[in-house]
Coordinates of C-alpha atoms and ligand atoms in Angstrom, one line a residue:
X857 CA 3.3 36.6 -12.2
X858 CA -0.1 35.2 -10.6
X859 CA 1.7 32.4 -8.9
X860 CA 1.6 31.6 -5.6
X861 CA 4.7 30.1 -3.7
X862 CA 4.7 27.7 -1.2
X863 CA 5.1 28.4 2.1
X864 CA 7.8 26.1 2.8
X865 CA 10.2 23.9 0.7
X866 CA 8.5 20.6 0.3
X867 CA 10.0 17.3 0.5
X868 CA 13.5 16.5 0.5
X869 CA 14.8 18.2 -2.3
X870 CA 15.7 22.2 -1.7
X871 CA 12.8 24.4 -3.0
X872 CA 13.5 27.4 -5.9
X873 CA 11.4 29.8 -6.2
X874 CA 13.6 31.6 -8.4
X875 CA 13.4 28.7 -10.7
X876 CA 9.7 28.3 -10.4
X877 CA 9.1 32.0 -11.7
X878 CA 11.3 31.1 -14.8
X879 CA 9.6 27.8 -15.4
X880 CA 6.6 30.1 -15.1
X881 CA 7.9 32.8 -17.5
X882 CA 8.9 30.1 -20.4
X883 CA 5.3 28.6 -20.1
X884 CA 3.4 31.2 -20.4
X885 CA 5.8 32.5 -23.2
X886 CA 4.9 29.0 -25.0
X887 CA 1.7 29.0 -24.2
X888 CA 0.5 32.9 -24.6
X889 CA -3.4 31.8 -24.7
X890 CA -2.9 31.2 -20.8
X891 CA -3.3 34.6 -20.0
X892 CA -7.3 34.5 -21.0
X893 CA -7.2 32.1 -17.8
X894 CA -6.0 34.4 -15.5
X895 CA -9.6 34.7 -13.3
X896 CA -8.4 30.8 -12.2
X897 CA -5.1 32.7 -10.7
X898 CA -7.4 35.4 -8.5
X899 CA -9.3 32.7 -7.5
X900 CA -7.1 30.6 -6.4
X901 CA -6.0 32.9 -4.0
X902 CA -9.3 33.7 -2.7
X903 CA -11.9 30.7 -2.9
X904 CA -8.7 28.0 -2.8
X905 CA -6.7 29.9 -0.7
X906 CA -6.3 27.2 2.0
X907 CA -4.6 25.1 -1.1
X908 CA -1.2 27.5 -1.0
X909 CA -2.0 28.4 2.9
X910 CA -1.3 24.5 3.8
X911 CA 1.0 24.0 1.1
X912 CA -0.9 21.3 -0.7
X913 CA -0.6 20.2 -4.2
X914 CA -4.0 19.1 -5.1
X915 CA -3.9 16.6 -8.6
X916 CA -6.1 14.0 -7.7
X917 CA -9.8 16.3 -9.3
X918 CA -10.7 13.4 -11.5
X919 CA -11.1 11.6 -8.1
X920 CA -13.3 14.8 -6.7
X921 CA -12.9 19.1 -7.5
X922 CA -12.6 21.1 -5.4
X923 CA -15.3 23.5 -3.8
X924 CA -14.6 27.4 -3.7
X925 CA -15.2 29.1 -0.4
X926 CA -18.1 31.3 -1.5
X927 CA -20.1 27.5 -2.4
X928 CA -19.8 26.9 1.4
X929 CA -21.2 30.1 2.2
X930 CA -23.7 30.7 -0.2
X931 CA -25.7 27.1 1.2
X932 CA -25.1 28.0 4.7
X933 CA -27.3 31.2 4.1
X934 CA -29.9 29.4 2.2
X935 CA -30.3 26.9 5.0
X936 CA -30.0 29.6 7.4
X937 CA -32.9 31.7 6.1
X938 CA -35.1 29.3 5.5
X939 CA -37.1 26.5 7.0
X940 CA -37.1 23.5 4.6
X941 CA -39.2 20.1 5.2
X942 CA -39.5 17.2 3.7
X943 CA -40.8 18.0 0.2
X944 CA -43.1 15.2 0.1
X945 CA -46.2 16.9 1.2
X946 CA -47.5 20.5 0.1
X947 CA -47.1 22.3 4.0
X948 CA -45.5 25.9 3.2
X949 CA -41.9 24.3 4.8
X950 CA -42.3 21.4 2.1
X951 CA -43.0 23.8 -0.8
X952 CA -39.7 25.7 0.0
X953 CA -37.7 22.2 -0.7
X954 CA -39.8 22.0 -3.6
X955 CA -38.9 24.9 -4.7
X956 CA -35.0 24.7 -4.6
X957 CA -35.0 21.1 -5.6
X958 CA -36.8 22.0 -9.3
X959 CA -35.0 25.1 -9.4
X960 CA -31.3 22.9 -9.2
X961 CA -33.1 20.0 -11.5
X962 CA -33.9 22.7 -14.3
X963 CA -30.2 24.5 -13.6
X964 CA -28.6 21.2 -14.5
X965 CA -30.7 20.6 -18.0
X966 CA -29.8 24.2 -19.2
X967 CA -26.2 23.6 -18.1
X968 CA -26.4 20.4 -20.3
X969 CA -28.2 22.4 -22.7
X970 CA -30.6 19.6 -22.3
X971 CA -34.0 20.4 -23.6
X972 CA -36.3 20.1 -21.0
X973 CA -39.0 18.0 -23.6
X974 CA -36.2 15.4 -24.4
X975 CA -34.1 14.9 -21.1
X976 CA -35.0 14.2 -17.7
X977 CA -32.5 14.5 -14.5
X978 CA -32.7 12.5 -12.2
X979 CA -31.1 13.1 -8.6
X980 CA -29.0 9.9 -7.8
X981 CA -26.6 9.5 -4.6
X982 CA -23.4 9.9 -7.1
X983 CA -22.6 8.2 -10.9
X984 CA -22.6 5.0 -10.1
X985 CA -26.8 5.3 -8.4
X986 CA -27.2 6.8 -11.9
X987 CA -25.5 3.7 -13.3
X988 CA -27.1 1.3 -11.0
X989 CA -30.7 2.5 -12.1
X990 CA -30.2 1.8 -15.3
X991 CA -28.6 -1.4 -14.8
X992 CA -31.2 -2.6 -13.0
X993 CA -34.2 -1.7 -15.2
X994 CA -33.0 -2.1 -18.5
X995 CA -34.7 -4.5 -20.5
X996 CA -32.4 -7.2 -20.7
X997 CA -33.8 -10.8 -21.9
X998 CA -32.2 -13.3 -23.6
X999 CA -30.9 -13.1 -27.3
X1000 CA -30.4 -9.1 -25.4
X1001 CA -26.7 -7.6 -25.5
X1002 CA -24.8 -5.2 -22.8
X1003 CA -21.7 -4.3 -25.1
X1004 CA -19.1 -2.1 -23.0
X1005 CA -15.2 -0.7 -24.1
X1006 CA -12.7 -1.9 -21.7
X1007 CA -12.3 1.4 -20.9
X1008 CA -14.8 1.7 -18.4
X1009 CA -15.1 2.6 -14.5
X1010 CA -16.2 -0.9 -12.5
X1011 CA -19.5 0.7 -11.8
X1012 CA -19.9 0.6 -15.1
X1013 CA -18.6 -3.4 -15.6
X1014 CA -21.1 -4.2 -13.0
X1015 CA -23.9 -3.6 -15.3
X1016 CA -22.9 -7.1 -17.4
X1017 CA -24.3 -9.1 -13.6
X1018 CA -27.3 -7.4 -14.7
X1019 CA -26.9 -8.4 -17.7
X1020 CA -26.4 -11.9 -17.2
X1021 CA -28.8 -12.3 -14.6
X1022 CA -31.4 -11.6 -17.7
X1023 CA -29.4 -14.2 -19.7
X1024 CA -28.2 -11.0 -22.1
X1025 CA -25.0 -11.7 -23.6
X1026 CA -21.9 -9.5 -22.4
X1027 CA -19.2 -8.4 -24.5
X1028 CA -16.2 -5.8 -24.4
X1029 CA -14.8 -3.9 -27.1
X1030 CA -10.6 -3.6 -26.2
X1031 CA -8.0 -1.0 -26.3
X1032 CA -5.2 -0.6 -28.5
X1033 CA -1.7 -0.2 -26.6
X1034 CA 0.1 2.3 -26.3
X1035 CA -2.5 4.8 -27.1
X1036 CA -5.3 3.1 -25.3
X1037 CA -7.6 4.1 -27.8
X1038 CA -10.5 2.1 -29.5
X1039 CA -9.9 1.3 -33.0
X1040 CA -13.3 2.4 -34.7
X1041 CA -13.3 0.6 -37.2
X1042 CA -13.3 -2.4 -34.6
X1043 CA -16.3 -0.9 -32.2
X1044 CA -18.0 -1.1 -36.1
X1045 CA -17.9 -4.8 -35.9
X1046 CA -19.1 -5.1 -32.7
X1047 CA -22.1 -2.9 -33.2
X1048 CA -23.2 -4.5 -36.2
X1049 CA -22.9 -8.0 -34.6
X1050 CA -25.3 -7.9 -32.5
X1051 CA -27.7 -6.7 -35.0
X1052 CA -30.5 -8.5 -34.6
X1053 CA -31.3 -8.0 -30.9
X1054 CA -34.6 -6.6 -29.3
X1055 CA -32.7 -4.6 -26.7
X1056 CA -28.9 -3.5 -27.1
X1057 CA -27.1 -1.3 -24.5
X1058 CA -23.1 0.1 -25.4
X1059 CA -21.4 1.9 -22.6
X1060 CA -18.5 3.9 -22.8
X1061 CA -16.4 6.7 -20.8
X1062 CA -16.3 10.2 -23.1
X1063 CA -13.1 11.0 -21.0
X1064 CA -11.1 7.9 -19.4
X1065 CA -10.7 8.3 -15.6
X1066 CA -7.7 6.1 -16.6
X1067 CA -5.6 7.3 -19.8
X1068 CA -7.3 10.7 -19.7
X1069 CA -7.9 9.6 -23.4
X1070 CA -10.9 11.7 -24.8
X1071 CA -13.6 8.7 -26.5
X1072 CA -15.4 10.1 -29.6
X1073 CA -18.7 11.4 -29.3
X1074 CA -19.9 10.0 -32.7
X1075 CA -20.2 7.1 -31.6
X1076 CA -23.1 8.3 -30.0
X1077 CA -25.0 8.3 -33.5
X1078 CA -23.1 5.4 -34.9
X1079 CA -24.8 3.2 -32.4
X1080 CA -28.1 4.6 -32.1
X1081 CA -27.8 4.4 -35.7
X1082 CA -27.6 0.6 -35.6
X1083 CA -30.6 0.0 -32.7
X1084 CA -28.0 0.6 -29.4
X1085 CA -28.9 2.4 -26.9
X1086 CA -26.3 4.2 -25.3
X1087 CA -24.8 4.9 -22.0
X1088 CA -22.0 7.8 -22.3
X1089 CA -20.2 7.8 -18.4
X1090 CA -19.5 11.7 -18.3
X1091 CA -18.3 11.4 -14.9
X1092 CA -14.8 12.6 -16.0
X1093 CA -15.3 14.8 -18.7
X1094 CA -18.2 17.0 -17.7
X1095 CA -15.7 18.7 -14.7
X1096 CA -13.3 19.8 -17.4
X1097 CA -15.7 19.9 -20.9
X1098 CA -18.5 21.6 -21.9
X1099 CA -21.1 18.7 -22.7
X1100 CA -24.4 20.0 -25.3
X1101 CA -26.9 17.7 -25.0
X1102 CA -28.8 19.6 -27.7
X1103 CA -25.9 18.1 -30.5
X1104 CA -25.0 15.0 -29.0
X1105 CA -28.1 13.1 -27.9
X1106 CA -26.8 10.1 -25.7
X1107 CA -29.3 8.1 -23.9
X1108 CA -28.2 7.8 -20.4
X1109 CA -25.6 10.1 -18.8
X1110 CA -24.2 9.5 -15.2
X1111 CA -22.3 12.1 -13.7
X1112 CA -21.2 13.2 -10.2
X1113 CA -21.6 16.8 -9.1
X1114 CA -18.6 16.4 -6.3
X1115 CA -16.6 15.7 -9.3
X1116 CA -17.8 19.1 -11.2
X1117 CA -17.4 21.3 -8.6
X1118 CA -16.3 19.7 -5.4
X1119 CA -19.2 20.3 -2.9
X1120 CA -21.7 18.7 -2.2
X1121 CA -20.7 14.9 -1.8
X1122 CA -23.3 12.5 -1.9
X1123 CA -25.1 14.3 -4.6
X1124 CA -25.1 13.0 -9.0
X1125 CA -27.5 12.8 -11.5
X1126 CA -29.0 10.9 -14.6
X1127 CA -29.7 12.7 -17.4
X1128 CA -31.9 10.2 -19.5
X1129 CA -33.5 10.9 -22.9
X1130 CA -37.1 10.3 -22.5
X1131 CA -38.0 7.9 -24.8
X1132 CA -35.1 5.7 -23.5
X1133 CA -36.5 6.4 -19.7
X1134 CA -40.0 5.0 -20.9
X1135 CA -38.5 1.7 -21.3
X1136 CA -36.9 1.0 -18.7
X1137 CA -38.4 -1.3 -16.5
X1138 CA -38.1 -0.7 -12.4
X1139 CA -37.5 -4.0 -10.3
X1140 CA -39.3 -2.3 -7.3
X1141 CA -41.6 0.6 -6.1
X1142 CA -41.2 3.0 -3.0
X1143 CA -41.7 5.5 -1.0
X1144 CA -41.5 8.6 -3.9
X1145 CA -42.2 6.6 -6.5
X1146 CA -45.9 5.6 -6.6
X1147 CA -49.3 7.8 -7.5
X1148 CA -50.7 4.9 -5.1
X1149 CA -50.1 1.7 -3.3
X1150 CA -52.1 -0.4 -1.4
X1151 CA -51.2 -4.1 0.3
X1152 CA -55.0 -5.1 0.4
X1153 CA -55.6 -5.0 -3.6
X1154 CA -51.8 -5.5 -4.3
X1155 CA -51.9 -1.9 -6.4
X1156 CA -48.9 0.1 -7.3
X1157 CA -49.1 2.9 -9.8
X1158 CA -46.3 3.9 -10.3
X1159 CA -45.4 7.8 -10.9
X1160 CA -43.5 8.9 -14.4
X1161 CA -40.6 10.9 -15.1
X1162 CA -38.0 11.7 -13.0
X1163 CA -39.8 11.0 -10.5
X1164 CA -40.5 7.1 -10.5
X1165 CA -36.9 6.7 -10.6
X1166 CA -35.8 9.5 -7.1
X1167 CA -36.8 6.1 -4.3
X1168 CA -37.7 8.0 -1.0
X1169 CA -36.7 11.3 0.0
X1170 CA -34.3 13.0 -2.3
X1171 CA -31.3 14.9 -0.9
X1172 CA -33.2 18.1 -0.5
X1173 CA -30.9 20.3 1.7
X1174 CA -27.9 19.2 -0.7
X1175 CA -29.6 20.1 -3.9
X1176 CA -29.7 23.3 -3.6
X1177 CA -25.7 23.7 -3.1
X1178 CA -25.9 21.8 -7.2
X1179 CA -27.4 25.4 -8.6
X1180 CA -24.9 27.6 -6.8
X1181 CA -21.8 24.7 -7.7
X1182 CA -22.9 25.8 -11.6
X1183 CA -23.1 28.9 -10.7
X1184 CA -19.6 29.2 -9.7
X1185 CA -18.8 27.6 -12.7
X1186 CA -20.2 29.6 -14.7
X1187 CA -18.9 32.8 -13.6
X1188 CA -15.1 31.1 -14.0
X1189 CA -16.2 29.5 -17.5
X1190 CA -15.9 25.5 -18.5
X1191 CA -14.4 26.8 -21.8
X1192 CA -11.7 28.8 -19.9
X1193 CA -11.1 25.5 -17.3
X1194 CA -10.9 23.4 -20.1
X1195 CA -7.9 26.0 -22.4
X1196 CA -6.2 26.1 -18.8
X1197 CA -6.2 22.4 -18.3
X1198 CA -5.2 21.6 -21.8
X1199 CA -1.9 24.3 -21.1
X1200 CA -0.8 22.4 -18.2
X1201 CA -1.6 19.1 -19.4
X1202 CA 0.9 19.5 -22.3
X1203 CA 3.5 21.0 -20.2
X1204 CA 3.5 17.9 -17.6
X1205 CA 3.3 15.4 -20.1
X1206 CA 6.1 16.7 -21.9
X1207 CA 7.9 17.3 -18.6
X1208 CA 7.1 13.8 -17.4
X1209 CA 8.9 11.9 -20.5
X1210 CA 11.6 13.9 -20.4
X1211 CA 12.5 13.0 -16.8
X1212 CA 15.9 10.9 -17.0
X1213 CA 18.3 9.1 -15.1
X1214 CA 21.8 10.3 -15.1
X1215 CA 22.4 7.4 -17.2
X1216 CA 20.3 8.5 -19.8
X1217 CA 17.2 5.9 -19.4
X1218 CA 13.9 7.0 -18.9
X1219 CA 12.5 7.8 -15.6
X1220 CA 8.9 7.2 -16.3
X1221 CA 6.5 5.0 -18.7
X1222 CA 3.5 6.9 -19.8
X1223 CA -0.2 5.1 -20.2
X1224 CA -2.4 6.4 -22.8
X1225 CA -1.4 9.4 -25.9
X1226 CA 1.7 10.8 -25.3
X1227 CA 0.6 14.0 -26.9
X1228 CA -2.1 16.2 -25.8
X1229 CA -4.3 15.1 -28.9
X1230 CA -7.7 13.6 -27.9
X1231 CA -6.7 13.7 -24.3
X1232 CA -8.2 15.1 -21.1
X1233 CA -6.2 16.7 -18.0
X1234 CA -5.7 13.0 -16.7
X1235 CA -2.3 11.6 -17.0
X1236 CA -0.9 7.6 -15.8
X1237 CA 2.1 6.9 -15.5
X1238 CA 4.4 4.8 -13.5
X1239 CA 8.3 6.0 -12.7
X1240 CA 11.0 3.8 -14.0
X1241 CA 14.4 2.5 -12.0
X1242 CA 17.3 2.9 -14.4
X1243 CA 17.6 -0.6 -15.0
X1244 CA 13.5 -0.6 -16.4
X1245 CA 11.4 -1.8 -13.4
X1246 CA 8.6 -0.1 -12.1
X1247 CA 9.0 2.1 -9.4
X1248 CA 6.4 1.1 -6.6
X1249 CA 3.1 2.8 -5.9
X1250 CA 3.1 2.8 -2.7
X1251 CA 6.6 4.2 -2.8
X1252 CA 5.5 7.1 -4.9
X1253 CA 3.0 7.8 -2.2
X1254 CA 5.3 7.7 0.5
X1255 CA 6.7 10.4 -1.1
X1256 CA 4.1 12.2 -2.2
X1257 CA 3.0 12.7 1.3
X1258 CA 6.1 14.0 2.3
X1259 CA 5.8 16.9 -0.4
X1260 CA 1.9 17.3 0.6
X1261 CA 1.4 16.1 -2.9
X1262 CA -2.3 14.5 -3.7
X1263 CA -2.2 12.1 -6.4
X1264 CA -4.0 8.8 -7.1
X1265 CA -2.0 5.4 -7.5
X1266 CA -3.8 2.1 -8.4
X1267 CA -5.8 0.9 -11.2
X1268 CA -8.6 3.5 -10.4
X1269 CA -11.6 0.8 -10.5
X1270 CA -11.1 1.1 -14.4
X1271 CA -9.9 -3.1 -14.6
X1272 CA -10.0 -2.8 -18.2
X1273 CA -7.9 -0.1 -19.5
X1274 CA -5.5 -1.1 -16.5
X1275 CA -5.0 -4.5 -18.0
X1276 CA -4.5 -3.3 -21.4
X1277 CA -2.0 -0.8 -19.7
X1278 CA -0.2 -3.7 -18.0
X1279 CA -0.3 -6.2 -20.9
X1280 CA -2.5 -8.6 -19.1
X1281 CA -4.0 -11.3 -21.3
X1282 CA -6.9 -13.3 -21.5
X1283 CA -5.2 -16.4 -20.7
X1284 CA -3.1 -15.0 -17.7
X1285 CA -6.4 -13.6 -15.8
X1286 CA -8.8 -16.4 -16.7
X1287 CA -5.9 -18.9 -15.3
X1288 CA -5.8 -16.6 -12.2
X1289 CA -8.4 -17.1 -9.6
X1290 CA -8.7 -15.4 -6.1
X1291 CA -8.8 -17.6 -3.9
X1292 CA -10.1 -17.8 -0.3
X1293 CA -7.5 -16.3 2.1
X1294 CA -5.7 -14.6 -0.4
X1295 CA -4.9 -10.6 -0.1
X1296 CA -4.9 -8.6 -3.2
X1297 CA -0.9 -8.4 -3.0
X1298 CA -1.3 -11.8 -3.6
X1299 CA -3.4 -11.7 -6.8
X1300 CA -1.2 -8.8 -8.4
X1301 CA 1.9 -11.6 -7.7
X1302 CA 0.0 -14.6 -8.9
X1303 CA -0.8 -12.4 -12.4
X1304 CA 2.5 -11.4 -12.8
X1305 CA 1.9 -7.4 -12.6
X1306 CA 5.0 -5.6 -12.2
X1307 CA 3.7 -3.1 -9.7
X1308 CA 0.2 -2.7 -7.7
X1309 CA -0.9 -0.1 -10.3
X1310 CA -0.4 3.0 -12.1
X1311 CA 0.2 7.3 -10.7
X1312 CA -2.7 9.3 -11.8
X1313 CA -2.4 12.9 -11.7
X1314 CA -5.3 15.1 -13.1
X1315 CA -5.7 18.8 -13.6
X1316 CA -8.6 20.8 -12.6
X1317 CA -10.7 24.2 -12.0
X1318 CA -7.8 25.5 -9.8
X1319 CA -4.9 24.3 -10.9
X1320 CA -1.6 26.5 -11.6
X1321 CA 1.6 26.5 -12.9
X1322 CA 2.7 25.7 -9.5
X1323 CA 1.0 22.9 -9.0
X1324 CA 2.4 20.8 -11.7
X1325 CA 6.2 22.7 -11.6
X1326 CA 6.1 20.9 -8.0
X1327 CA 5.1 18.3 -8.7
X1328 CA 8.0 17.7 -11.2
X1329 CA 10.4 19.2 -8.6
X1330 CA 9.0 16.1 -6.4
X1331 CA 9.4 13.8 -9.7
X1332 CA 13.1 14.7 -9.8
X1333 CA 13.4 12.4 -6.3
X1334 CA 12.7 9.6 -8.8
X1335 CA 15.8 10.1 -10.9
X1336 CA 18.7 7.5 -9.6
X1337 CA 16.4 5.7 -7.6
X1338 CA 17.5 2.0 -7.5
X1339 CA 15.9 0.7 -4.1
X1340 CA 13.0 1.0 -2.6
X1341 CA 12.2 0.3 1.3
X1342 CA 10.6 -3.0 1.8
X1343 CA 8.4 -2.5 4.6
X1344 CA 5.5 -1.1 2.4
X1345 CA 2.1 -1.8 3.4
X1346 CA 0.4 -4.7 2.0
X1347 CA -2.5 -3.7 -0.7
X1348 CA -5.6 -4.7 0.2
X1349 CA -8.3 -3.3 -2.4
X1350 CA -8.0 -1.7 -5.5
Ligands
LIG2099 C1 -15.5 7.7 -15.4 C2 -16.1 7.5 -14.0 N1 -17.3 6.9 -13.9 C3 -17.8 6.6 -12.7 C4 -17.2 7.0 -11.6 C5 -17.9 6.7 -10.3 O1 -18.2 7.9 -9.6 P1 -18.8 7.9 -8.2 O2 -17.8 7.2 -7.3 O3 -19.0 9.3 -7.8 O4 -20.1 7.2 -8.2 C6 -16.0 7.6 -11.6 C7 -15.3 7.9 -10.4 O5 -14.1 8.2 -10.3 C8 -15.4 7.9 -12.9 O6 -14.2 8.5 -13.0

């Protein structure tokens, strides 16, 4: 048994590590496939080491992986051994950047599968630059349409200001509840409504950072199909799934490489079919994007590519940690992270609803499939008193901390999917405004939610068995649970 066990007993709630190794056992008796994922178990206790060596429980990866030891290294030496300049200019120190920053740009297209004649990558400060560039230079006019699921990331959302600032007409496809699925026959409608537009954009998530829920990729070609251009958010799905841009051919693809392999920050790309690239439009030049510019004759000609859309200096002594962050990857396998996810996911979501009270009632309320079906390593939930009310957030995070356990609570800047979730309506948030002086405690009050938000936890490259067995030890403090302390801290931002 591969499993490491914490150094000391978390939390309130006396620690068994006897009952861990049979929890263990039984799981990987039910799951016998588990075993292929066994390299996840040697590393972490090498490159994650400092995970069971403080004791933390890390489930908060759809907010950012985490980076294996050997990443940390391996860019030290390459910025040890090497002098690197600026690479706009051809000096030799330059041409080194150069160098390392092609070298990462054509390691992300082949681990896309992204052929180099069709997509272009463009190095952005995280997904939502990616998003913002498109935003921002899509051809919106009047009569134009930005059409978006509400299952979407705000950065996402933000595009409609765009949008509307070109007099383009915004609309949003909604979720069915429970499930928080789109019904396709539904998104149909919508795509054919807006038929005869000039220029049509549809964004949607291919994994929800909220439900975990798993949006079909054929609706890639179903809107193309019908004149959309598409924007598929892969920001969190490509750190769990293998994404082949050679069989699904999206248009615009924002993703965050923190969120793939934990190190570097600061550091995402768009991957942008080519013909899609050529029309957008940029509302600026800069430094890095022009052949030449002059302020006498007014001239700008502007550069192509990638590169008219990287504005000033790109992050050239982070890029090069990107090729040795897919490296690592690719020596564990996304095919084996994503059969090792999928194990653990099943087991805490079928742990998680069957969490009782001693009176019988449910302990929690999950958001989104209640089955592994369609559904990525991301799991929402809130826990349940007996008597049916929601358990606090910020209660759950008191006691999270107390266990060392990392998890998310909120809405997750996805607004949509959380109203759906919370059975917000139309009426109750249009009749809702925000008004001056007000906190967001007040807002949540004045719309009638019954908590701030929702608990995410979400799986990743080096999660374990024990990982999500304590976390349900620390769930069990939920069971009983009728009051709650009153002095929380206000919420201020979601
Ligand atoms: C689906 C999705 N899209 C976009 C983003 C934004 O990513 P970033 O904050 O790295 O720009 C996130 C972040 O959680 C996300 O989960």
């Amino acid at each position: 048994m591969s499993t490491t066990v914490p150094p000391s007993a978390p939390g309130g709630l006396p620690f068994d590590p006897a009952a861990l190794a049979d929890a263990e056992a039984a799981f990987r008796g039910a799951h016998p496939a588990f075993a292929e994922t066994a390299i996840i178990d040697e590393l972490r206790a090498t490159e994650y080491g400092r995970l069971d060596e403080r004791g933390d429980v890390y489930l908060d990866y759809t907010g950012g992986s985490l980076y294996a030891a050997s990443q940390i290294d391996d860019h030290l030496r390459v910025l040890r051994d090497t002098t690197y300049g600026n690479p706009h200019s051809i000096n030799p120190t330059s041409s080194a950047s150069t160098v390392l920053v092609e070298q990462a740009r054509a390691a992300v297209l082949r681990w896309f599968n992204a052929p180099e004649d069709e997509y272009a990558c463009i190095f952005t400060p995280n997904a939502t630059g990616a998003l913002r560039l498109v935003g921002e230079a899509y051809p919106f006019g009047p009569d134009d349409t930005f059409l978006a699921t509400f299952d979407n990331h705000n950065s996402v959302n933000g595009i409609r200001e765009f949008a509307r600032a070109h007099g383009a007409r915004t609309a949003y496809v909604p979720l069915e509840a429970p499930d928080l699925r789109v019904n396709e026959g539904l998104l149909r409608r919508y795509l054919d409504e807006a038929a005869p537009a000039r220029h049509k954009l549809f964004a949607y998530p291919a994994q929800s950072n909220f439900s975990g829920v798993k949006h079909s990729l054929d609706w890639i070609a179903l809107a193309q199909e019908r004149g959309w251009d598409v924007i598929v958010d892969c920001a969190a799905f490509v750190p769990t799934n293998r994404l082949d841009l050679s069989r699904v051919k999206p248009d615009f693809v924002p993703i965050s490489f923190y969120k793939m392999f934990g190190y570097p920050t600061g550091l995402g790309a768009l991957l942008a079919r080519l013909p899609a690239l050529e029309r957008l439009e940029r509302p600026w030049f800069s430094g890095g994007t022009v052949v030449a510019a002059n302020v006498q004759g007014d001239l700008v000609v502007p550069l192509s590519g990638h590169a008219l859309f990287e504005d000033g200096t790109v992050n050239y002594l982070g890029i090069p940690a990107i090729e040795i962050g897919l490296d690592h990857l690719e020596r564990i396998g996304i095919d084996t992270i994503s059969q090792r996810v999928a194990a653990l996911c099943t087991w805490l979501l079928e742990a998680l609803q069957e969490l009782r009270h001693s009176d019988g009632s449910p302990a929690t309320r999950i958001y989104g499939p209640a089955t592994r079906d369609g559904r990525g390593g991301t799991i929402s939930f809130n826990f349940l008193h007996p008597d049916g009310r929601m358990v606090d957030e910020r209660f759950v995070d008191v006691i999270a901390a107390e266990h060392r356990i990392s998890v998310r609570t909120g809405c997750f800047c996805n607004s949509g999917a959380g109203e759906t979730a919370f059975s917000l309506s139309k009426d109750t948030l249009i009749g809702a405004e925000f008004a001056d002086g007000m906190i967001l405690d007040d807002y949540i009050r004045l719309i009638g939610m019954p908590t701030g938000g929702a608990v995410r936890v979400s799986l990743g490259l080096a999660s374990n068995f024990a990982d999500v067995h304590r976390f349900m030890h620390f769930a069990t403090e939920f069971r009983d649970v009728t009051d709650i302390p009153a002095d929380l801290p206000p919420r201020l931002a979601c």
